[in-house]
Amino acid sequence: MELHDVWFVLIAVLWTGYFFLEGFDFGVGILTKLLARNRPEKRVLINTIGPVWDGNEVWLLTAGGATFAAFPEWYATLFSGFYLPLLVILVSLIVRGVAFEYRAKRPEENWQRNWETAIFWSSLIPAFLWGVAFGNIVRGVKIDRNLEYVGNLGDLLNPYALLGGLVTLTLFTFHGAVFTALKTVGDIRERARKLALRLGLVTAVVALAFLLWTQADTGNGRSLVALIVAVIALVAALVANQAGREGWSFALSGVTIVAAVAMLFLSLFPNVMPSTLNADWSLTVTNASSSPYTLKIMTWCAGVATPIVLLYQGWTYWVFRKRIGTQHLAEAAH
């Protein structure tokens, strides 16, 4: 296996980790409107992800940086062609981070309500747009002989990509509902489990349609295995949720995300951005990659830094592993 193949796999792993971790972050942010009935319950939901949301975004920064260094042609074409949707995602993530930090800075109800609304929309918008972006990456876009994107925004809003956006939106919200059930106690936990069932059933229908469409268009034997794993994991997550096994349900919803993202990258390889104008103009792991020397240096750096990042992030989750509820907010206030 060549180094550019290795880095394609590593970038796939980084995006998978980002969607697994930030997925439930987005889901919890969306649930502040769908699940929480009052201000204290919104506080509970926000507090479940408060210690970890910013660490989860490290995976996005790392994935973007790795793409820039390992596949500069891919990075250039992707960020120039998808400029507007990626800008909207970036602004949403900035607003989201500010909302988490500023929401509790003042006691006025309007102040906190406005920031909570910002958390909802800045979670929903990226959750949808990431699916649209990756749907277009897998489907292919208008790339000319100079390896430049020559389409427009309307080309990105095609039925396949929009369906991909619905998949990530529903899947992340389901993932967040399962996480909420895992991290809370009392009535909110029970309602999260019931909502997770409804969300999971909707997700199953939408995701199955999208994955089957992907398999029919660009799939292969390896992607078919990933599709089957994703479907089985989602069904098992729903069963575990109904049985009150929130830990298993969360792990299995995570497996669903991992398998679904793996299927997209397996369908994509060896391309990184197919051209719909001419297959010979597609960006591949070969023509879009950096020099072997650059990839070698990056491999050594990743080998040293990655275990450290995994250790400190794992430690953070361990420290904040306990469940919380509205009664804990009352105790803290007292």
CSV table of C-alpha atoms in Angstrom, one decimal:
chain,number,residue,atom,x,y,z
A,1,MET,CA,0.0,0.0,0.0
A,2,GLU,CA,1.4,3.4,-1.0
A,3,LEU,CA,1.5,6.3,1.4
A,4,HIS,CA,-1.2,8.2,-0.4
A,5,ASP,CA,-3.5,5.2,0.1
A,6,VAL,CA,-2.6,5.2,3.8
A,7,TRP,CA,-3.4,8.8,4.1
A,8,PHE,CA,-6.7,8.4,2.3
A,9,VAL,CA,-7.6,5.8,5.0
A,10,LEU,CA,-6.4,8.1,7.8
A,11,ILE,CA,-8.5,11.0,6.5
A,12,ALA,CA,-11.5,8.6,6.3
A,13,VAL,CA,-10.8,7.7,9.9
A,14,LEU,CA,-10.6,11.3,11.0
A,15,TRP,CA,-13.9,12.2,9.3
A,16,THR,CA,-15.5,9.1,10.8
A,17,GLY,CA,-14.3,10.1,14.3
A,18,TYR,CA,-15.6,13.6,13.8
A,19,PHE,CA,-19.1,12.4,12.7
A,20,PHE,CA,-19.2,9.9,15.5
A,21,LEU,CA,-18.4,12.5,18.2
A,22,GLU,CA,-19.7,15.7,16.8
A,23,GLY,CA,-22.7,13.8,15.6
A,24,PHE,CA,-24.2,13.4,19.1
A,25,ASP,CA,-23.1,17.1,19.8
A,26,PHE,CA,-25.2,18.3,16.9
A,27,GLY,CA,-28.0,15.9,17.9
A,28,VAL,CA,-28.1,17.2,21.5
A,29,GLY,CA,-28.1,20.8,20.2
A,30,ILE,CA,-31.1,20.0,18.0
A,31,LEU,CA,-32.9,18.3,20.9
A,32,THR,CA,-32.8,21.5,23.0
A,33,LYS,CA,-35.9,22.4,20.9
A,34,LEU,CA,-37.4,18.9,20.3
A,35,LEU,CA,-37.0,17.3,23.7
A,36,ALA,CA,-36.5,19.9,26.5
A,37,ARG,CA,-39.7,21.2,28.0
A,38,ASN,CA,-38.3,24.0,30.1
A,39,ARG,CA,-35.2,26.0,30.8
A,40,PRO,CA,-33.7,23.6,33.4
A,41,GLU,CA,-34.0,20.7,30.9
A,42,LYS,CA,-32.3,22.7,28.3
A,43,ARG,CA,-29.5,23.3,30.8
A,44,VAL,CA,-29.3,19.6,31.4
A,45,LEU,CA,-28.9,18.9,27.7
A,46,ILE,CA,-26.3,21.5,27.2
A,47,ASN,CA,-24.4,20.3,30.2
A,48,THR,CA,-24.2,16.8,28.9
A,49,ILE,CA,-22.0,18.0,26.1
A,50,GLY,CA,-20.5,21.0,27.8
A,51,PRO,CA,-17.1,19.4,28.7
A,52,VAL,CA,-16.6,17.6,25.4
A,53,TRP,CA,-18.0,19.6,22.4
A,54,ASP,CA,-14.9,21.6,21.8
A,55,GLY,CA,-12.6,18.6,22.0
A,56,ASN,CA,-14.8,16.8,19.5
A,57,GLU,CA,-14.2,19.6,17.0
A,58,VAL,CA,-10.5,18.8,17.1
A,59,TRP,CA,-11.3,16.0,14.7
A,60,LEU,CA,-12.6,18.4,12.1
A,61,LEU,CA,-9.6,20.6,12.3
A,62,THR,CA,-7.3,17.6,12.0
A,63,ALA,CA,-9.3,16.2,9.1
A,64,GLY,CA,-9.1,19.5,7.3
A,65,GLY,CA,-5.4,20.0,8.0
A,66,ALA,CA,-4.6,16.4,6.9
A,67,THR,CA,-6.5,16.9,3.7
A,68,PHE,CA,-4.6,20.2,3.0
A,69,ALA,CA,-1.2,18.6,3.6
A,70,ALA,CA,-1.7,15.1,2.1
A,71,PHE,CA,-4.0,16.0,-0.8
A,72,PRO,CA,-3.6,19.7,-1.7
A,73,GLU,CA,-5.4,19.4,-5.0
A,74,TRP,CA,-8.4,17.8,-3.3
A,75,TYR,CA,-8.4,20.5,-0.6
A,76,ALA,CA,-8.2,23.3,-3.2
A,77,THR,CA,-10.9,22.0,-5.4
A,78,LEU,CA,-13.2,21.1,-2.5
A,79,PHE,CA,-12.9,24.4,-0.7
A,80,SER,CA,-13.2,26.5,-3.8
A,81,GLY,CA,-16.1,24.6,-5.3
A,82,PHE,CA,-18.0,24.1,-2.0
A,83,TYR,CA,-17.1,27.6,-0.7
A,84,LEU,CA,-20.6,28.8,0.2
A,85,PRO,CA,-21.9,25.7,2.0
A,86,LEU,CA,-18.5,25.3,3.9
A,87,LEU,CA,-18.6,29.0,4.8
A,88,VAL,CA,-22.1,28.5,6.2
A,89,ILE,CA,-20.9,25.5,8.2
A,90,LEU,CA,-17.9,27.5,9.5
A,91,VAL,CA,-20.1,30.5,10.6
A,92,SER,CA,-22.5,28.1,12.3
A,93,LEU,CA,-19.7,26.4,14.2
A,94,ILE,CA,-18.4,29.8,15.3
A,95,VAL,CA,-21.8,30.9,16.5
A,96,ARG,CA,-22.3,27.6,18.2
A,97,GLY,CA,-19.1,27.9,20.2
A,98,VAL,CA,-19.9,31.5,21.2
A,99,ALA,CA,-23.4,30.4,22.2
A,100,PHE,CA,-22.1,27.7,24.5
A,101,GLU,CA,-19.7,30.2,26.2
A,102,TYR,CA,-21.9,33.2,26.4
A,103,ARG,CA,-25.3,31.7,27.2
A,104,ALA,CA,-24.8,31.7,31.0
A,105,LYS,CA,-22.9,35.0,31.2
A,106,ARG,CA,-26.0,37.0,32.0
A,107,PRO,CA,-29.1,36.0,34.0
A,108,GLU,CA,-31.8,37.6,31.8
A,109,GLU,CA,-34.2,35.1,30.3
A,110,ASN,CA,-34.2,36.7,26.8
A,111,TRP,CA,-30.4,36.6,26.7
A,112,GLN,CA,-30.3,32.9,27.5
A,113,ARG,CA,-33.2,32.0,25.2
A,114,ASN,CA,-31.6,33.8,22.2
A,115,TRP,CA,-28.3,31.8,22.7
A,116,GLU,CA,-30.3,28.6,23.1
A,117,THR,CA,-32.0,29.3,19.8
A,118,ALA,CA,-28.5,29.9,18.3
A,119,ILE,CA,-27.4,26.5,19.6
A,120,PHE,CA,-30.3,24.8,17.9
A,121,TRP,CA,-29.8,26.4,14.5
A,122,SER,CA,-26.1,26.2,14.6
A,123,SER,CA,-26.4,22.5,15.3
A,124,LEU,CA,-29.1,21.8,12.7
A,125,ILE,CA,-27.5,23.6,9.8
A,126,PRO,CA,-24.1,21.8,9.9
A,127,ALA,CA,-25.8,18.5,10.6
A,128,PHE,CA,-27.6,18.9,7.3
A,129,LEU,CA,-24.9,20.5,5.2
A,130,TRP,CA,-22.2,17.9,6.0
A,131,GLY,CA,-24.5,15.3,4.4
A,132,VAL,CA,-25.0,17.5,1.3
A,133,ALA,CA,-21.3,18.1,1.0
A,134,PHE,CA,-20.3,14.4,1.3
A,135,GLY,CA,-23.1,13.4,-1.0
A,136,ASN,CA,-21.7,15.6,-3.7
A,137,ILE,CA,-18.1,14.3,-3.1
A,138,VAL,CA,-19.3,10.7,-3.6
A,139,ARG,CA,-21.6,11.4,-6.5
A,140,GLY,CA,-19.1,13.6,-8.3
A,141,VAL,CA,-19.1,17.2,-9.4
A,142,LYS,CA,-18.2,19.2,-12.5
A,143,ILE,CA,-14.4,19.2,-12.6
A,144,ASP,CA,-12.6,20.2,-15.7
A,145,ARG,CA,-9.3,19.1,-17.3
A,146,ASN,CA,-7.5,21.6,-15.0
A,147,LEU,CA,-8.9,19.8,-11.9
A,148,GLU,CA,-11.0,22.8,-11.1
A,149,TYR,CA,-14.6,22.9,-10.1
A,150,VAL,CA,-16.7,24.6,-12.8
A,151,GLY,CA,-20.2,24.1,-11.4
A,152,ASN,CA,-22.4,26.4,-9.4
A,153,LEU,CA,-24.4,26.2,-6.1
A,154,GLY,CA,-27.4,24.8,-7.9
A,155,ASP,CA,-25.4,21.8,-9.0
A,156,LEU,CA,-24.7,21.0,-5.4
A,157,LEU,CA,-28.4,21.0,-4.5
A,158,ASN,CA,-29.2,17.8,-6.3
A,159,PRO,CA,-31.6,15.1,-5.0
A,160,TYR,CA,-28.9,12.7,-4.0
A,161,ALA,CA,-27.0,15.2,-2.0
A,162,LEU,CA,-30.1,16.6,-0.4
A,163,LEU,CA,-31.1,13.1,0.6
A,164,GLY,CA,-27.6,12.7,2.1
A,165,GLY,CA,-28.3,15.9,4.1
A,166,LEU,CA,-31.5,14.4,5.5
A,167,VAL,CA,-29.6,11.2,6.4
A,168,THR,CA,-26.9,13.0,8.5
A,169,LEU,CA,-29.5,15.3,10.1
A,170,THR,CA,-31.8,12.4,11.2
A,171,LEU,CA,-28.9,10.1,12.1
A,172,PHE,CA,-27.1,12.7,14.2
A,173,THR,CA,-30.3,13.6,16.0
A,174,PHE,CA,-31.0,10.0,16.7
A,175,HIS,CA,-27.4,9.6,17.9
A,176,GLY,CA,-27.9,12.6,20.2
A,177,ALA,CA,-31.2,11.3,21.6
A,178,VAL,CA,-29.5,8.0,22.5
A,179,PHE,CA,-26.6,9.9,24.1
A,180,THR,CA,-29.1,12.0,26.1
A,181,ALA,CA,-30.7,8.9,27.4
A,182,LEU,CA,-27.3,7.6,28.4
A,183,LYS,CA,-26.3,10.7,30.2
A,184,THR,CA,-29.4,11.8,32.0
A,185,VAL,CA,-31.7,10.6,34.8
A,186,GLY,CA,-35.4,10.8,35.5
A,187,ASP,CA,-38.2,11.9,33.1
A,188,ILE,CA,-35.9,13.4,30.5
A,189,ARG,CA,-34.1,10.1,30.2
A,190,GLU,CA,-37.4,8.2,29.5
A,191,ARG,CA,-38.6,10.8,27.0
A,192,ALA,CA,-35.2,10.7,25.2
A,193,ARG,CA,-35.6,6.9,24.8
A,194,LYS,CA,-39.1,7.3,23.4
A,195,LEU,CA,-38.0,10.0,21.0
A,196,ALA,CA,-34.9,8.0,20.0
A,197,LEU,CA,-37.2,5.2,18.8
A,198,ARG,CA,-39.2,7.5,16.6
A,199,LEU,CA,-36.1,9.2,15.2
A,200,GLY,CA,-34.5,5.8,14.7
A,201,LEU,CA,-37.4,4.6,12.5
A,202,VAL,CA,-37.3,7.7,10.4
A,203,THR,CA,-33.5,7.5,10.1
A,204,ALA,CA,-33.7,3.8,9.0
A,205,VAL,CA,-36.0,4.6,6.1
A,206,VAL,CA,-34.0,7.7,4.9
A,207,ALA,CA,-30.6,6.1,5.4
A,208,LEU,CA,-31.5,2.8,3.7
A,209,ALA,CA,-32.7,4.7,0.6
A,210,PHE,CA,-29.5,6.8,0.5
A,211,LEU,CA,-27.1,3.9,1.1
A,212,LEU,CA,-28.9,1.7,-1.5
A,213,TRP,CA,-28.7,4.5,-4.0
A,214,THR,CA,-25.0,4.9,-3.3
A,215,GLN,CA,-24.4,1.2,-3.7
A,216,ALA,CA,-26.3,1.1,-6.9
A,217,ASP,CA,-24.4,4.0,-8.4
A,218,THR,CA,-20.8,3.7,-7.1
A,219,GLY,CA,-20.7,0.7,-4.8
A,220,ASN,CA,-18.6,-2.4,-4.8
A,221,GLY,CA,-18.2,-5.6,-2.7
A,222,ARG,CA,-16.5,-3.8,0.2
A,223,SER,CA,-19.1,-1.0,0.4
A,224,LEU,CA,-21.9,-3.6,0.4
A,225,VAL,CA,-20.4,-5.2,3.5
A,226,ALA,CA,-20.3,-1.7,5.2
A,227,LEU,CA,-23.9,-1.1,4.1
A,228,ILE,CA,-25.0,-4.4,5.7
A,229,VAL,CA,-23.1,-3.6,8.9
A,230,ALA,CA,-24.8,-0.1,9.1
A,231,VAL,CA,-28.3,-1.5,8.7
A,232,ILE,CA,-27.8,-4.3,11.3
A,233,ALA,CA,-26.2,-1.8,13.8
A,234,LEU,CA,-29.0,0.6,13.4
A,235,VAL,CA,-31.7,-2.1,14.0
A,236,ALA,CA,-29.7,-3.4,17.0
A,237,ALA,CA,-29.4,0.2,18.4
A,238,LEU,CA,-33.2,0.5,18.3
A,239,VAL,CA,-33.6,-2.9,20.0
A,240,ALA,CA,-31.1,-1.9,22.7
A,241,ASN,CA,-32.8,1.4,23.2
A,242,GLN,CA,-36.2,-0.3,23.7
A,243,ALA,CA,-34.6,-2.6,26.2
A,244,GLY,CA,-33.2,0.3,28.2
A,245,ARG,CA,-29.6,-0.6,27.4
A,246,GLU,CA,-28.5,3.0,26.6
A,247,GLY,CA,-24.8,2.2,26.6
A,248,TRP,CA,-25.2,-0.5,24.0
A,249,SER,CA,-27.6,1.6,22.0
A,250,PHE,CA,-25.2,4.5,21.9
A,251,ALA,CA,-22.3,2.2,20.9
A,252,LEU,CA,-24.4,0.7,18.1
A,253,SER,CA,-25.7,4.0,16.8
A,254,GLY,CA,-22.0,5.0,16.7
A,255,VAL,CA,-21.2,1.8,14.7
A,256,THR,CA,-24.0,2.8,12.3
A,257,ILE,CA,-22.3,6.1,11.7
A,258,VAL,CA,-18.9,4.5,11.3
A,259,ALA,CA,-20.1,1.9,8.8
A,260,ALA,CA,-22.1,4.5,6.8
A,261,VAL,CA,-19.1,6.8,6.5
A,262,ALA,CA,-16.9,3.9,5.7
A,263,MET,CA,-19.2,2.9,2.9
A,264,LEU,CA,-19.0,6.3,1.4
A,265,PHE,CA,-15.2,6.3,1.4
A,266,LEU,CA,-15.1,2.7,0.1
A,267,SER,CA,-17.4,3.7,-2.7
A,268,LEU,CA,-15.2,6.7,-3.5
A,269,PHE,CA,-11.7,5.1,-3.5
A,270,PRO,CA,-9.4,5.5,-5.5
A,271,ASN,CA,-11.1,8.8,-6.4
A,272,VAL,CA,-11.3,11.6,-3.9
A,273,MET,CA,-13.6,13.8,-6.1
A,274,PRO,CA,-15.0,12.2,-9.2
A,275,SER,CA,-15.6,14.4,-12.2
A,276,THR,CA,-19.1,14.1,-13.8
A,277,LEU,CA,-17.8,15.8,-17.0
A,278,ASN,CA,-15.1,13.2,-17.8
A,279,ALA,CA,-13.9,10.3,-15.6
A,280,ASP,CA,-10.3,11.0,-16.7
A,281,TRP,CA,-10.5,14.5,-15.0
A,282,SER,CA,-11.4,13.0,-11.6
A,283,LEU,CA,-9.2,13.8,-8.6
A,284,THR,CA,-7.7,10.5,-7.3
A,285,VAL,CA,-5.4,9.6,-4.5
A,286,THR,CA,-2.6,9.6,-7.1
A,287,ASN,CA,-3.0,12.9,-8.9
A,288,ALA,CA,-4.2,14.9,-5.9
A,289,SER,CA,-1.6,13.8,-3.3
A,290,SER,CA,1.5,15.5,-2.0
A,291,SER,CA,5.0,14.2,-2.6
A,292,PRO,CA,6.1,10.9,-1.0
A,293,TYR,CA,8.6,12.8,1.2
A,294,THR,CA,5.8,15.1,2.5
A,295,LEU,CA,3.6,12.1,3.2
A,296,LYS,CA,6.5,10.3,5.0
A,297,ILE,CA,7.0,13.3,7.4
A,298,MET,CA,3.3,13.6,8.0
A,299,THR,CA,3.2,9.9,8.9
A,300,TRP,CA,5.9,10.2,11.6
A,301,CYS,CA,4.2,13.3,13.0
A,302,ALA,CA,0.8,11.6,13.1
A,303,GLY,CA,2.3,8.5,14.7
A,304,VAL,CA,3.5,10.6,17.7
A,305,ALA,CA,0.6,13.1,18.1
A,306,THR,CA,-2.4,10.8,17.5
A,307,PRO,CA,-2.0,8.6,20.6
A,308,ILE,CA,-1.6,11.7,22.8
A,309,VAL,CA,-4.9,13.2,21.4
A,310,LEU,CA,-6.7,10.0,21.9
A,311,LEU,CA,-5.5,9.6,25.5
A,312,TYR,CA,-6.5,13.1,26.7
A,313,GLN,CA,-9.8,13.0,25.0
A,314,GLY,CA,-10.6,9.5,26.4
A,315,TRP,CA,-9.6,10.8,29.8
A,316,THR,CA,-12.0,13.7,29.4
A,317,TYR,CA,-14.9,11.4,28.7
A,318,TRP,CA,-14.0,9.2,31.7
A,319,VAL,CA,-13.9,12.2,34.1
A,320,PHE,CA,-17.4,13.4,32.9
A,321,ARG,CA,-19.0,10.0,32.6
A,322,LYS,CA,-21.8,10.3,35.2
A,323,ARG,CA,-25.4,11.0,34.5
A,324,ILE,CA,-27.0,14.3,35.3
A,325,GLY,CA,-30.5,15.6,35.8
A,326,THR,CA,-32.4,18.7,36.8
A,327,GLN,CA,-31.9,17.9,40.5
A,328,HIS,CA,-28.2,18.3,40.0
A,329,LEU,CA,-28.8,21.8,38.7
A,330,ALA,CA,-30.8,22.6,41.8
A,331,GLU,CA,-28.0,21.2,44.0
A,332,ALA,CA,-25.4,23.3,42.2
A,333,ALA,CA,-27.4,26.4,42.5
A,334,HIS,CA,-28.0,25.8,46.2
